[in-house]
N, CA and C of each residue as an Amber inpcrd file, in Angstrom:
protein
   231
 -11.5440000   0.3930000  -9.0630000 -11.4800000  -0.8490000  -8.3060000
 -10.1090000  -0.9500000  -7.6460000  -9.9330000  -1.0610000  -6.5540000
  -8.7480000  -1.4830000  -5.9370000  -8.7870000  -2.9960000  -5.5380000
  -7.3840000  -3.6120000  -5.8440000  -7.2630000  -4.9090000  -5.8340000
  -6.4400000  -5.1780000  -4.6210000  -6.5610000  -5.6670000  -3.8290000
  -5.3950000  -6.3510000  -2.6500000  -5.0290000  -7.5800000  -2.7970000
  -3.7930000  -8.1300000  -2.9150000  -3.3210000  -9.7890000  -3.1310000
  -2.8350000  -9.6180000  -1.1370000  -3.6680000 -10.4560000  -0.7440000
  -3.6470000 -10.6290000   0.6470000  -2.8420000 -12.2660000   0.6500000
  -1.2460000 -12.9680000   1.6160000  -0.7000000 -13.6620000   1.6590000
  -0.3270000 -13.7470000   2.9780000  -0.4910000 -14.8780000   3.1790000
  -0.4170000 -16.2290000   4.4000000   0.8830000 -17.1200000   4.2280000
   2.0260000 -17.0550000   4.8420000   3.0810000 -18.1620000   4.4320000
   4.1420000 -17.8900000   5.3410000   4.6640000 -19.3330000   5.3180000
   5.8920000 -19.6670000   6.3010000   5.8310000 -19.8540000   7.9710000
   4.7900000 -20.2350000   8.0880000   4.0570000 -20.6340000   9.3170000
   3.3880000 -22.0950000   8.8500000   1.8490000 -22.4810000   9.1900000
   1.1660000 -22.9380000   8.6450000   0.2770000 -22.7060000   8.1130000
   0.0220000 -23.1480000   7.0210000  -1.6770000 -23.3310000   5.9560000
  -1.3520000 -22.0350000   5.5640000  -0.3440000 -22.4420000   4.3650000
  -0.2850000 -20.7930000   3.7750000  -1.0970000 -20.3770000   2.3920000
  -1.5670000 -19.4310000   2.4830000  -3.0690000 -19.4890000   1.9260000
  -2.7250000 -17.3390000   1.1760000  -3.5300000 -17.3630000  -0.2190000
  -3.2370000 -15.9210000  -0.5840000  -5.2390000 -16.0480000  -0.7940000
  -5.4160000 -14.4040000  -1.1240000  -6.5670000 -14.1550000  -1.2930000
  -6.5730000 -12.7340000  -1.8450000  -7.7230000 -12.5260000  -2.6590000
  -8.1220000 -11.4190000  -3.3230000  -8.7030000 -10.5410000  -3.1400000
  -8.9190000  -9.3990000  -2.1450000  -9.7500000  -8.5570000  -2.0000000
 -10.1680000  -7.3730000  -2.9420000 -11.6990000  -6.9370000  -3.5920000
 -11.6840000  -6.5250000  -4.5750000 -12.5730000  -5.2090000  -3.8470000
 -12.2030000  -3.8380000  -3.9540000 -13.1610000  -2.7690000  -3.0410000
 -13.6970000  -3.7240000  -1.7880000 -12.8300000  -4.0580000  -0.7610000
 -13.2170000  -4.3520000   0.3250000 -13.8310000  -5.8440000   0.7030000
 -14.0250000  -6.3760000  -0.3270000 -15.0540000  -7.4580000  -0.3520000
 -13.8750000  -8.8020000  -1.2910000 -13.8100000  -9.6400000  -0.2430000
 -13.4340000 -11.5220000  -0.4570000 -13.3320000 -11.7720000  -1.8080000
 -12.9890000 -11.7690000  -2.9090000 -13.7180000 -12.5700000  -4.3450000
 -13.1360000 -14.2270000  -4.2490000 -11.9550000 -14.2760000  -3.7940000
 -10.9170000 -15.5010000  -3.7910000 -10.1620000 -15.6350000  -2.9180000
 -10.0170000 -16.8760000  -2.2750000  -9.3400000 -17.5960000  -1.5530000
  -8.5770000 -19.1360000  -1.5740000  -7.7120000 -18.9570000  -1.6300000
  -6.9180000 -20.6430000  -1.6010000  -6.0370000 -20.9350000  -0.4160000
  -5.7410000 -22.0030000   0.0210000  -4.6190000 -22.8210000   0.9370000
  -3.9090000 -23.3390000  -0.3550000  -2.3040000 -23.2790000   0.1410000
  -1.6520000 -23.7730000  -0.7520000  -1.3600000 -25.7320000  -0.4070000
  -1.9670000 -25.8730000   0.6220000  -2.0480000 -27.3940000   0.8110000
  -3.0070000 -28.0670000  -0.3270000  -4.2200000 -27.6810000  -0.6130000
  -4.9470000 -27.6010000  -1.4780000  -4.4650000 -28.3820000  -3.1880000
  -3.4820000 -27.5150000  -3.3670000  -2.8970000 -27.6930000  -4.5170000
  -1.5490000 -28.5430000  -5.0260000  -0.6840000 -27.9100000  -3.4870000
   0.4190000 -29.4620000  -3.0610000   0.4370000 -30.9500000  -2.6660000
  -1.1170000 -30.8750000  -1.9960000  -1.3150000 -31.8330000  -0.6480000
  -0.4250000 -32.5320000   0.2740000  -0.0660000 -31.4560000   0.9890000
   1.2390000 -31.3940000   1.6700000   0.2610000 -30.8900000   2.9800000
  -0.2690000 -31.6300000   4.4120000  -0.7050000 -30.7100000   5.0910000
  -0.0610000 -29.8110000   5.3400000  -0.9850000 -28.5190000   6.1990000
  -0.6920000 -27.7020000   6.5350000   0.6210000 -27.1300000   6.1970000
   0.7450000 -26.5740000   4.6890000   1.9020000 -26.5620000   3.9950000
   2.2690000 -24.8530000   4.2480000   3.6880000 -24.8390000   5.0950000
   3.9270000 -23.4120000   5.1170000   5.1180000 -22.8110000   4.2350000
   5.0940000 -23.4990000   3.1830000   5.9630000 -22.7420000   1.8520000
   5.4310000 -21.5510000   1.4160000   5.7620000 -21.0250000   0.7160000
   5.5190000 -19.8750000   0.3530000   4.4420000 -20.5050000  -1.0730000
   3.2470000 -19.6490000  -0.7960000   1.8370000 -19.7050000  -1.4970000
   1.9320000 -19.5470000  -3.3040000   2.5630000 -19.7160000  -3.7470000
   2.7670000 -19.8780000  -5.4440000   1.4470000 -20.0860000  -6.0380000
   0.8040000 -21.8330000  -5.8080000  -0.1420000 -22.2440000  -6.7540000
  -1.3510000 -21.3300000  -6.1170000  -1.3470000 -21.0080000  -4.7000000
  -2.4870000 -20.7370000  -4.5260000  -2.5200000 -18.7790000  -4.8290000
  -1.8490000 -17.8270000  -5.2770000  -1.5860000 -16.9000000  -5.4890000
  -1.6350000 -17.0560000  -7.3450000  -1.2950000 -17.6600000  -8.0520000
  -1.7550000 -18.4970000  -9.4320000  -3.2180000 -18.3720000  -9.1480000
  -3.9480000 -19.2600000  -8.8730000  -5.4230000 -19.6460000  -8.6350000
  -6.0620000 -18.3120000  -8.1850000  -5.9070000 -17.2880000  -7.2620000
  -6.9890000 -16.6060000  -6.5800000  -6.6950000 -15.1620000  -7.7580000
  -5.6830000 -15.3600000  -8.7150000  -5.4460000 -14.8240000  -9.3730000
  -6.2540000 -14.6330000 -10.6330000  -6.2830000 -15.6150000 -11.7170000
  -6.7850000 -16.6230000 -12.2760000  -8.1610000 -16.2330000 -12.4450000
  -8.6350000 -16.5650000 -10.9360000 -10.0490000 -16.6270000 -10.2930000
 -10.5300000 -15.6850000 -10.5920000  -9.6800000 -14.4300000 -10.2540000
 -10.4620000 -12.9690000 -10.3960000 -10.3460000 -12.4260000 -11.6630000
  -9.8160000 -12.8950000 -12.4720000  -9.7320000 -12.4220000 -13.6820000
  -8.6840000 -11.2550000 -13.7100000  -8.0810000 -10.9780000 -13.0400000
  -6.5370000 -10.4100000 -12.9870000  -5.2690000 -10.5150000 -12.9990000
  -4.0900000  -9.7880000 -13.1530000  -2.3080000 -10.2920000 -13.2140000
  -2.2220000  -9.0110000 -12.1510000  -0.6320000 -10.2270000 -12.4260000
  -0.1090000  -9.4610000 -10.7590000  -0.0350000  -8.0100000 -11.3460000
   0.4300000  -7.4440000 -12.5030000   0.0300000  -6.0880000 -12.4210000
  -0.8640000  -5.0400000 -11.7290000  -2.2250000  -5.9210000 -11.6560000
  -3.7620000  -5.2550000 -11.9860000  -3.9260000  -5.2800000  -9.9180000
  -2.7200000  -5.6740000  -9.8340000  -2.9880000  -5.4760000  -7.8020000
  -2.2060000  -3.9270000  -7.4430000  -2.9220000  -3.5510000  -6.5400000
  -2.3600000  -2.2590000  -5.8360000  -1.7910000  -2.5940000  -4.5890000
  -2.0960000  -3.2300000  -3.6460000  -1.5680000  -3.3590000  -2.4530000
  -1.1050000  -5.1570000  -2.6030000   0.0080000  -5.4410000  -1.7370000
   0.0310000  -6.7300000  -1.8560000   0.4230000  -6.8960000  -0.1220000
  -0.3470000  -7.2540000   0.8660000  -0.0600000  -7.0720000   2.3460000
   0.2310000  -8.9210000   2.7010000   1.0220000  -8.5950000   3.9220000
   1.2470000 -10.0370000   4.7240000   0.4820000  -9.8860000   5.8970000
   0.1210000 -11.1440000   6.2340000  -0.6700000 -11.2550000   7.5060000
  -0.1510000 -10.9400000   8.6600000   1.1690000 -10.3020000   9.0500000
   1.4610000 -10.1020000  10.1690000   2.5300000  -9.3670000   9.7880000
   3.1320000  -8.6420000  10.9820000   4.5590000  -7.8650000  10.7700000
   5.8140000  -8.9420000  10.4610000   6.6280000  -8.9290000   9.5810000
   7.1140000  -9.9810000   9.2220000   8.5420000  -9.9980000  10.6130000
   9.0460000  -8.7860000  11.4780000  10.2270000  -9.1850000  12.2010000
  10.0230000  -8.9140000  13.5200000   8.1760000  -8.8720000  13.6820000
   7.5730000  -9.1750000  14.7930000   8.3360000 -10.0870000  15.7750000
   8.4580000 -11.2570000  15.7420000   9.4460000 -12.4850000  16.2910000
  10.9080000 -11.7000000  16.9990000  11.3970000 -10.8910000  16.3100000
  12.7620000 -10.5890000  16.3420000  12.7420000  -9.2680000  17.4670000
  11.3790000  -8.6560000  17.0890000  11.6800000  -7.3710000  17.9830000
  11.0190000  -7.8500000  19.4730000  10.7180000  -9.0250000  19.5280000
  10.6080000  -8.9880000  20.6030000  11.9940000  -9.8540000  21.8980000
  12.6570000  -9.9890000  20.8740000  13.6190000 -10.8200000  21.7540000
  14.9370000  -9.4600000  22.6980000
């Protein structure tokens, strides 16, 4: 089984998720759990929860990816 901890943050609606062999198991927004709209802190409770969810620790992940190139912004200036 390969595990991916997939993370959303420091923008808006920052949100982590679980991909398990290719396929969704868990998903959270960390607004959800703060109720802070569209909360772009960095995803804690909701990386806790999709965690949790799957019945895994951060050990039991192989890849842990961000939704975008993080100095994307920078190389383009």
């Amino acid at each position: 089984v390969t595990a991916i901890l997939g993370i959303s943050a420091f923008y808006h609606d920052s949100a982590a998720t679980i991909v398990l062999d290719g396929k969704i198991v868990a998903a959270a927004q960390e607004e959800r759990f703060t109720r802070i709209k569209h909360d772009s802190s960095f995803p804690n409770n909701a990386v806790e929860f999709v965690l949790k969810f799957s019945n895994l620790k951060l050990s039991d992940v192989d890849h842990i990816v961000f939704y975008e190139k993080p100095f994307l912004k920078f190389e383009r200036l």
